[in-house]
Structure formats: structure tokens, C-alpha cells
Amino acid sequence: MDKIKRLMKGELIGLKVSVVHSKDPSLVGVDGKIVDETKKLLIIESKKNEKKVAKSICEFEFPEKKCKLSGTRIVCRPEDRIKKVR
């Protein structure tokens, strides 16, 4: 199983993440730890505050997993995402 599938099958909460590309330029460079996940959002805790980031408009980099992931691939409820990946 490749890195991206393993990442999509697993829990994202607690992982370090950074936004490397976004349709909203103000989100590029946001980085920190994922503290919550909803169907359409990742809540990322940085040193200053918590930022709500829409999954559908961003590309994320997970430095610990050494991979990038388009947010459109994870726009679903976390429990459904785990079932969806095969």
C-alpha cells in the first residue's frame, strides 16, 4: 500500500500538516497539528491560534509521512474516508 492510501486510511488528528497550495492565498503556509476533522474542514492548531481550513480548496503536506495530498481526496466524514479507501 502506498503512502497516500495509508495516510487516507489512518487517523489525521494529531499529525503535523502544512498547506502548500490553496485557492485562498491567505491559507498557504498555515502549518501545525491537526486537532479536529469534520466532513469539509481540518482544524489546525498553530503556535498562535487554531485555523479552520477547507479541505476542498487546499493541498496538504504531511512532513512526518513525507507525502502531499490533495484535499479533494479527503472531503468526507472521517469515518467514511476510512471505509472508502481500499
PDB file of C-alpha atoms in Angstrom:
ATOM      1  CA  MET A   1       0.000   0.000   0.000  1.00  0.00           C
ATOM      2  CA  ASP A   2       1.443   3.372  -0.927  1.00  0.00           C
ATOM      3  CA  LYS A   3       1.955   6.269   1.480  1.00  0.00           C
ATOM      4  CA  ILE A   4      -1.108   8.226   0.371  1.00  0.00           C
ATOM      5  CA  LYS A   5      -3.515   5.310   0.813  1.00  0.00           C
ATOM      6  CA  ARG A   6      -2.063   4.547   4.252  1.00  0.00           C
ATOM      7  CA  LEU A   7      -2.455   8.208   5.193  1.00  0.00           C
ATOM      8  CA  MET A   8      -6.065   8.318   3.961  1.00  0.00           C
ATOM      9  CA  LYS A   9      -6.949   5.115   5.830  1.00  0.00           C
ATOM     10  CA  GLY A  10      -5.499   6.330   9.100  1.00  0.00           C
ATOM     11  CA  GLU A  11      -6.377   8.960  11.650  1.00  0.00           C
ATOM     12  CA  LEU A  12      -5.351  12.500  10.684  1.00  0.00           C
ATOM     13  CA  ILE A  13      -5.873  14.054  14.117  1.00  0.00           C
ATOM     14  CA  GLY A  14      -2.531  14.552  15.803  1.00  0.00           C
ATOM     15  CA  LEU A  15      -0.477  14.697  12.597  1.00  0.00           C
ATOM     16  CA  LYS A  16       1.637  17.689  11.646  1.00  0.00           C
ATOM     17  CA  VAL A  17       0.464  19.323   8.424  1.00  0.00           C
ATOM     18  CA  SER A  18       1.104  22.367   6.283  1.00  0.00           C
ATOM     19  CA  VAL A  19      -0.907  23.940   3.473  1.00  0.00           C
ATOM     20  CA  VAL A  20       1.295  24.108   0.375  1.00  0.00           C
ATOM     21  CA  HIS A  21      -1.292  25.287  -2.172  1.00  0.00           C
ATOM     22  CA  SER A  22      -4.742  26.833  -1.861  1.00  0.00           C
ATOM     23  CA  LYS A  23      -7.318  28.783  -3.841  1.00  0.00           C
ATOM     24  CA  ASP A  24      -7.323  31.123  -0.823  1.00  0.00           C
ATOM     25  CA  PRO A  25      -3.825  32.676  -0.722  1.00  0.00           C
ATOM     26  CA  SER A  26      -4.171  33.520   2.988  1.00  0.00           C
ATOM     27  CA  LEU A  27      -4.121  29.792   3.837  1.00  0.00           C
ATOM     28  CA  VAL A  28      -0.835  28.983   2.078  1.00  0.00           C
ATOM     29  CA  GLY A  29       1.825  28.409   4.704  1.00  0.00           C
ATOM     30  CA  VAL A  30      -0.565  27.547   7.532  1.00  0.00           C
ATOM     31  CA  ASP A  31       1.078  24.758   9.476  1.00  0.00           C
ATOM     32  CA  GLY A  32       0.665  22.988  12.766  1.00  0.00           C
ATOM     33  CA  LYS A  33      -1.034  19.969  14.264  1.00  0.00           C
ATOM     34  CA  ILE A  34      -4.480  18.712  13.231  1.00  0.00           C
ATOM     35  CA  VAL A  35      -6.700  18.890  16.323  1.00  0.00           C
ATOM     36  CA  ASP A  36     -10.073  18.118  14.727  1.00  0.00           C
ATOM     37  CA  GLU A  37     -11.573  16.995  11.435  1.00  0.00           C
ATOM     38  CA  THR A  38     -15.062  17.402  10.010  1.00  0.00           C
ATOM     39  CA  LYS A  39     -16.539  16.473   6.649  1.00  0.00           C
ATOM     40  CA  LYS A  40     -15.259  19.639   4.959  1.00  0.00           C
ATOM     41  CA  LEU A  41     -12.688  21.127   7.362  1.00  0.00           C
ATOM     42  CA  LEU A  42      -9.406  20.438   9.085  1.00  0.00           C
ATOM     43  CA  ILE A  43      -8.812  22.421  12.276  1.00  0.00           C
ATOM     44  CA  ILE A  44      -5.086  23.116  12.505  1.00  0.00           C
ATOM     45  CA  GLU A  45      -3.517  24.364  15.731  1.00  0.00           C
ATOM     46  CA  SER A  46      -0.504  26.567  15.103  1.00  0.00           C
ATOM     47  CA  LYS A  47       1.676  28.407  17.596  1.00  0.00           C
ATOM     48  CA  LYS A  48      -0.635  31.435  17.530  1.00  0.00           C
ATOM     49  CA  ASN A  49      -4.164  30.063  17.143  1.00  0.00           C
ATOM     50  CA  GLU A  50      -6.465  27.471  15.604  1.00  0.00           C
ATOM     51  CA  LYS A  51      -7.264  27.842  11.924  1.00  0.00           C
ATOM     52  CA  LYS A  52     -10.217  26.216  10.141  1.00  0.00           C
ATOM     53  CA  VAL A  53      -9.085  25.124   6.690  1.00  0.00           C
ATOM     54  CA  ALA A  54     -11.430  23.896   3.953  1.00  0.00           C
ATOM     55  CA  LYS A  55     -10.249  20.550   2.598  1.00  0.00           C
ATOM     56  CA  SER A  56     -11.648  21.091  -0.892  1.00  0.00           C
ATOM     57  CA  ILE A  57      -9.517  24.115  -1.796  1.00  0.00           C
ATOM     58  CA  CYS A  58      -6.148  23.065  -0.384  1.00  0.00           C
ATOM     59  CA  GLU A  59      -3.238  20.749  -0.973  1.00  0.00           C
ATOM     60  CA  PHE A  60      -1.624  19.482   2.216  1.00  0.00           C
ATOM     61  CA  GLU A  61       1.858  18.258   3.026  1.00  0.00           C
ATOM     62  CA  PHE A  62       2.416  15.799   5.852  1.00  0.00           C
ATOM     63  CA  PRO A  63       6.121  16.063   6.732  1.00  0.00           C
ATOM     64  CA  GLU A  64       6.128  13.063   9.088  1.00  0.00           C
ATOM     65  CA  LYS A  65       4.633  10.861   6.371  1.00  0.00           C
ATOM     66  CA  LYS A  66       6.700  12.537   3.622  1.00  0.00           C
ATOM     67  CA  CYS A  67       3.799  12.981   1.212  1.00  0.00           C
ATOM     68  CA  LYS A  68       1.422  15.550  -0.264  1.00  0.00           C
ATOM     69  CA  LEU A  69      -2.310  15.064  -0.531  1.00  0.00           C
ATOM     70  CA  SER A  70      -4.994  16.990  -2.376  1.00  0.00           C
ATOM     71  CA  GLY A  71      -7.779  17.949  -0.014  1.00  0.00           C
ATOM     72  CA  THR A  72     -10.417  16.915  -2.556  1.00  0.00           C
ATOM     73  CA  ARG A  73      -9.430  13.292  -1.886  1.00  0.00           C
ATOM     74  CA  ILE A  74     -10.410  13.562   1.788  1.00  0.00           C
ATOM     75  CA  VAL A  75     -13.636  15.604   1.579  1.00  0.00           C
ATOM     76  CA  CYS A  76     -15.904  13.256   3.510  1.00  0.00           C
ATOM     77  CA  ARG A  77     -16.608  12.309   7.083  1.00  0.00           C
ATOM     78  CA  PRO A  78     -13.504  10.804   8.692  1.00  0.00           C
ATOM     79  CA  GLU A  79     -15.264   7.520   9.421  1.00  0.00           C
ATOM     80  CA  ASP A  80     -16.430   7.239   5.784  1.00  0.00           C
ATOM     81  CA  ARG A  81     -12.965   8.048   4.403  1.00  0.00           C
ATOM     82  CA  ILE A  82     -11.505   5.031   6.155  1.00  0.00           C
ATOM     83  CA  LYS A  83     -14.149   2.756   4.583  1.00  0.00           C
ATOM     84  CA  LYS A  84     -13.778   4.350   1.129  1.00  0.00           C
ATOM     85  CA  VAL A  85     -10.051   3.649   0.716  1.00  0.00           C
ATOM     86  CA  ARG A  86      -9.274   0.142  -0.490  1.00  0.00           C
TER      87      ARG A  86
END
